[in-house]
mmCIF file of C-alpha atoms in Angstrom:
data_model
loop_
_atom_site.group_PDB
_atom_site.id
_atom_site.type_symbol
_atom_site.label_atom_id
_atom_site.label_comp_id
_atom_site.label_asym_id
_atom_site.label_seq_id
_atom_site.Cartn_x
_atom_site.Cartn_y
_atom_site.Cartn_z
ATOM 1 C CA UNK A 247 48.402 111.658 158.802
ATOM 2 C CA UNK A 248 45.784 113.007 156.390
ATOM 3 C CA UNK A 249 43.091 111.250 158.631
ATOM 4 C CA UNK A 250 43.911 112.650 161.488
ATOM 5 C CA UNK A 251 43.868 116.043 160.553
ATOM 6 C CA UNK A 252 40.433 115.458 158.618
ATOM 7 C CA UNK A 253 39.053 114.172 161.816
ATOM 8 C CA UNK A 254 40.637 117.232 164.028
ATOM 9 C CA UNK A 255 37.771 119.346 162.037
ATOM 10 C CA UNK A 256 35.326 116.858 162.367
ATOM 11 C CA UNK A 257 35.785 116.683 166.268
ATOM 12 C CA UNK A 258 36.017 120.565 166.971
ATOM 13 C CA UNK A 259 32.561 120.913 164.827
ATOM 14 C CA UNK A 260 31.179 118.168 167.171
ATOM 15 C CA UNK A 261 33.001 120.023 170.236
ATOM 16 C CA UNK A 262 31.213 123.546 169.046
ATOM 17 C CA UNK A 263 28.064 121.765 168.721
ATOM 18 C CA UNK A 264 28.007 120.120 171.970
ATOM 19 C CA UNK A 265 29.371 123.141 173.862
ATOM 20 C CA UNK A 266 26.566 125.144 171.975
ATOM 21 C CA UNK A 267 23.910 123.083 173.394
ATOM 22 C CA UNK A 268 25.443 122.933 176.883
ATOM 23 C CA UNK A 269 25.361 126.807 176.577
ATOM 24 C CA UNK A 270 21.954 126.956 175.621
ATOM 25 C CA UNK A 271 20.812 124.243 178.216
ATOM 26 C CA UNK A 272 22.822 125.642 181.248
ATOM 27 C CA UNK A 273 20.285 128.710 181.609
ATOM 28 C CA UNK A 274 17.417 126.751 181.812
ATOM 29 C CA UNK A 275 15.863 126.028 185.092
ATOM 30 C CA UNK A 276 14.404 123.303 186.671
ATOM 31 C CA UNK A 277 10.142 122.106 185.433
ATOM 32 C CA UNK A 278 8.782 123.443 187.784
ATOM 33 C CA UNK A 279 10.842 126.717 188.020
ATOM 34 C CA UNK A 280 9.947 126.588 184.365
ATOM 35 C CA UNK A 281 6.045 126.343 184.778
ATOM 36 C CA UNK A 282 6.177 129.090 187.725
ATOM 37 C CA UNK A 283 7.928 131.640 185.419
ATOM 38 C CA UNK A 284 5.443 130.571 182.169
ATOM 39 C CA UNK A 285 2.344 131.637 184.673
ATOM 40 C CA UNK A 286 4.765 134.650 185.638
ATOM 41 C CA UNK A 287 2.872 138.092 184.524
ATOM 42 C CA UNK A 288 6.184 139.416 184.207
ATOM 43 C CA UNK A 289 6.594 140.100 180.480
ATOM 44 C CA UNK A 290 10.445 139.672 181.086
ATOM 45 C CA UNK A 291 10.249 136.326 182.203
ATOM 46 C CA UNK A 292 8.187 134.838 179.403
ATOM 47 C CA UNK A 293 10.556 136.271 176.893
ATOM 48 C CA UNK A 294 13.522 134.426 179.054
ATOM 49 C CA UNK A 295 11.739 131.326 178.698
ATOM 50 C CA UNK A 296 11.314 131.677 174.485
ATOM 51 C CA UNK A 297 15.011 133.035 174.301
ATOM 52 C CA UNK A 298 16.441 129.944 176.023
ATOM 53 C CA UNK A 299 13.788 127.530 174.306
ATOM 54 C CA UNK A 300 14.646 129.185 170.862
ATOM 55 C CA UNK A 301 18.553 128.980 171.984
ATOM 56 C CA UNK A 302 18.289 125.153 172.574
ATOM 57 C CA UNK A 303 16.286 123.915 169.541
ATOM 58 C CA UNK A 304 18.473 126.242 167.397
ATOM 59 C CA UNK A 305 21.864 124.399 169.313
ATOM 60 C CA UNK A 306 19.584 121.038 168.552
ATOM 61 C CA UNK A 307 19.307 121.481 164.852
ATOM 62 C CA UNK A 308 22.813 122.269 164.163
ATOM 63 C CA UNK A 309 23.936 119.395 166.590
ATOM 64 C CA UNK A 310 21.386 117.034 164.310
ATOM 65 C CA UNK A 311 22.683 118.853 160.581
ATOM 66 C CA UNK A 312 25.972 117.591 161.972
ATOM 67 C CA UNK A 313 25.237 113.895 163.005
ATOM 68 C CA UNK A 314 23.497 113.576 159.806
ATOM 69 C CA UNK A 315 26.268 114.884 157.813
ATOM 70 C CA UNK A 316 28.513 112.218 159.888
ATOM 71 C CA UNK A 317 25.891 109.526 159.143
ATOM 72 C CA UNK A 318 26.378 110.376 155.233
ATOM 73 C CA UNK A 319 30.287 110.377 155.470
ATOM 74 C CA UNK A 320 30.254 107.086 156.394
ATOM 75 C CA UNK A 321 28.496 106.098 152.954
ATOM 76 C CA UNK A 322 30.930 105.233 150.495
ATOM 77 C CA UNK A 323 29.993 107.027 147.522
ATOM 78 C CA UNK A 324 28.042 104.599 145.218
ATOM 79 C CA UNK A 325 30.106 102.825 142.151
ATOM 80 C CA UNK A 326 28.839 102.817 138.913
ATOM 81 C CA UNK A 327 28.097 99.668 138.902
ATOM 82 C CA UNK A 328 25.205 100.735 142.080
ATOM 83 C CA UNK A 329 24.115 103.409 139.234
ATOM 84 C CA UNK A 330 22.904 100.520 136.914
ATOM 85 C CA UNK A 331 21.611 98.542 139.531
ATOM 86 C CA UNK A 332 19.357 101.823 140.337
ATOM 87 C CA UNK A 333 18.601 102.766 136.856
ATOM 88 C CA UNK A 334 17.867 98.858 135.613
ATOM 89 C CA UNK A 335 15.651 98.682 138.788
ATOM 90 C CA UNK A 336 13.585 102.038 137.811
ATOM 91 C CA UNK A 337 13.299 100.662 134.290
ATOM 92 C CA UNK A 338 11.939 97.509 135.475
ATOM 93 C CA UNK A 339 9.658 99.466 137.621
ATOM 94 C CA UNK A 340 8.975 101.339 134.822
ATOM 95 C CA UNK A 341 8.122 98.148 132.425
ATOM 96 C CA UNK A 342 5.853 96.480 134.661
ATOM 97 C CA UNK A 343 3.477 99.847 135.605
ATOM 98 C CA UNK A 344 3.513 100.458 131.723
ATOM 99 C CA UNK A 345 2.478 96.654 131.193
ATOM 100 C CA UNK A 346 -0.408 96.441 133.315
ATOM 101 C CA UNK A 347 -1.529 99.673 131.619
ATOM 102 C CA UNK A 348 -1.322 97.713 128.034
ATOM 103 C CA UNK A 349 -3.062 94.436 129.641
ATOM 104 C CA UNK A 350 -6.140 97.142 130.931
ATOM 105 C CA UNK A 351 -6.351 98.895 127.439
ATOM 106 C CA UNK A 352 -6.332 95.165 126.221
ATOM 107 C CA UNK A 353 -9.219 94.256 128.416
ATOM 108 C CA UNK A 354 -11.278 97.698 127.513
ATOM 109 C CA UNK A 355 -10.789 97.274 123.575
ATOM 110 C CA UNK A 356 -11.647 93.530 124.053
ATOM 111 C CA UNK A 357 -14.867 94.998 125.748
ATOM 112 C CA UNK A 358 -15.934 96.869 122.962
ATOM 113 C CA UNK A 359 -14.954 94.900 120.673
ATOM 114 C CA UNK A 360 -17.526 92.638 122.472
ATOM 115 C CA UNK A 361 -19.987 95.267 122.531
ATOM 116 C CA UNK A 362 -19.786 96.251 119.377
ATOM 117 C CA UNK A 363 -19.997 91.861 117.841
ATOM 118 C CA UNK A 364 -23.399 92.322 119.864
ATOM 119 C CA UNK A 365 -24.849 95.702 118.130
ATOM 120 C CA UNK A 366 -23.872 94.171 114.696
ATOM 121 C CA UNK A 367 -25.313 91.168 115.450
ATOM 122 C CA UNK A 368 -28.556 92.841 116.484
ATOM 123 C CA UNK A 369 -28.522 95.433 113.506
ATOM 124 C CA UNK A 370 -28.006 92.032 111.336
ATOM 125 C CA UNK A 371 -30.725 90.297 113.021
ATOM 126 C CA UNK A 372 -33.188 93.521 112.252
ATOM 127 C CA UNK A 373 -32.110 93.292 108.412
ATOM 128 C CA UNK A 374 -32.728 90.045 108.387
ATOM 129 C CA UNK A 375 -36.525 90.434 109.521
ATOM 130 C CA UNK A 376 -37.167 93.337 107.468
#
């Protein structure tokens, strides 16, 4: 019985929402009744056509805030042992950028380590001749 009356709120939210966007839809005229009044001069009319445009996206979100709140119901919560799963695969993540930042620093210190054979070499080489 608990279900039912946890779905009895569910249903009149979605029953508010829908009526809410019928309400805000029913005013609205036809396109082309639309595009006559939008080239109206009459200051009246273009403040009509926001009102009921304003009326239906604001009916829109709230319908959408509730589907998506629906959509997330049907998630079970995650189990612990989902956590780890998450947290082992951000560590791994974690492990492999970190380990192709050691193999770079790798290949720049074995780069001047290279760099640096070749001066010593070439300072030796200069001793040598003087």
């Amino acid at each position: 019985m608990d279900i039912d009356n946890s779905e009895e709120p569910q249903q009149e939210d979605m029953i508010a929402c829908v009526v809410a966007l019928e309400t805000a839809l029913l005013p609205c005229l036809p396109a082309r009744e639309l595009q006559a009044i939008d080239r109206s001069p009459h200051p009246s009319h273009q403040i009509d056509v926001e009102r009921h445009a304003r009326d239906f996206m604001e009916a829109a979100k709230k319908l959408q805030v509730y589907f998506i709140g629906l959509q997330r119901e049907d998630q079970p919560p995650p189990t612990e042992i989902d956590k780890l799963h998450k947290e082992i695969g951000v560590m791994e993540e974690e492990i492999r950028v970190k380990s192709d930042l050691i193999e770079k620093q790798i290949r720049l210190i074995q780069g001047w380590k290279g760099e640096l054979q070749d001066q010593l070499d070439k300072h030796n080489s200069e001793l040598e001749k003087v």
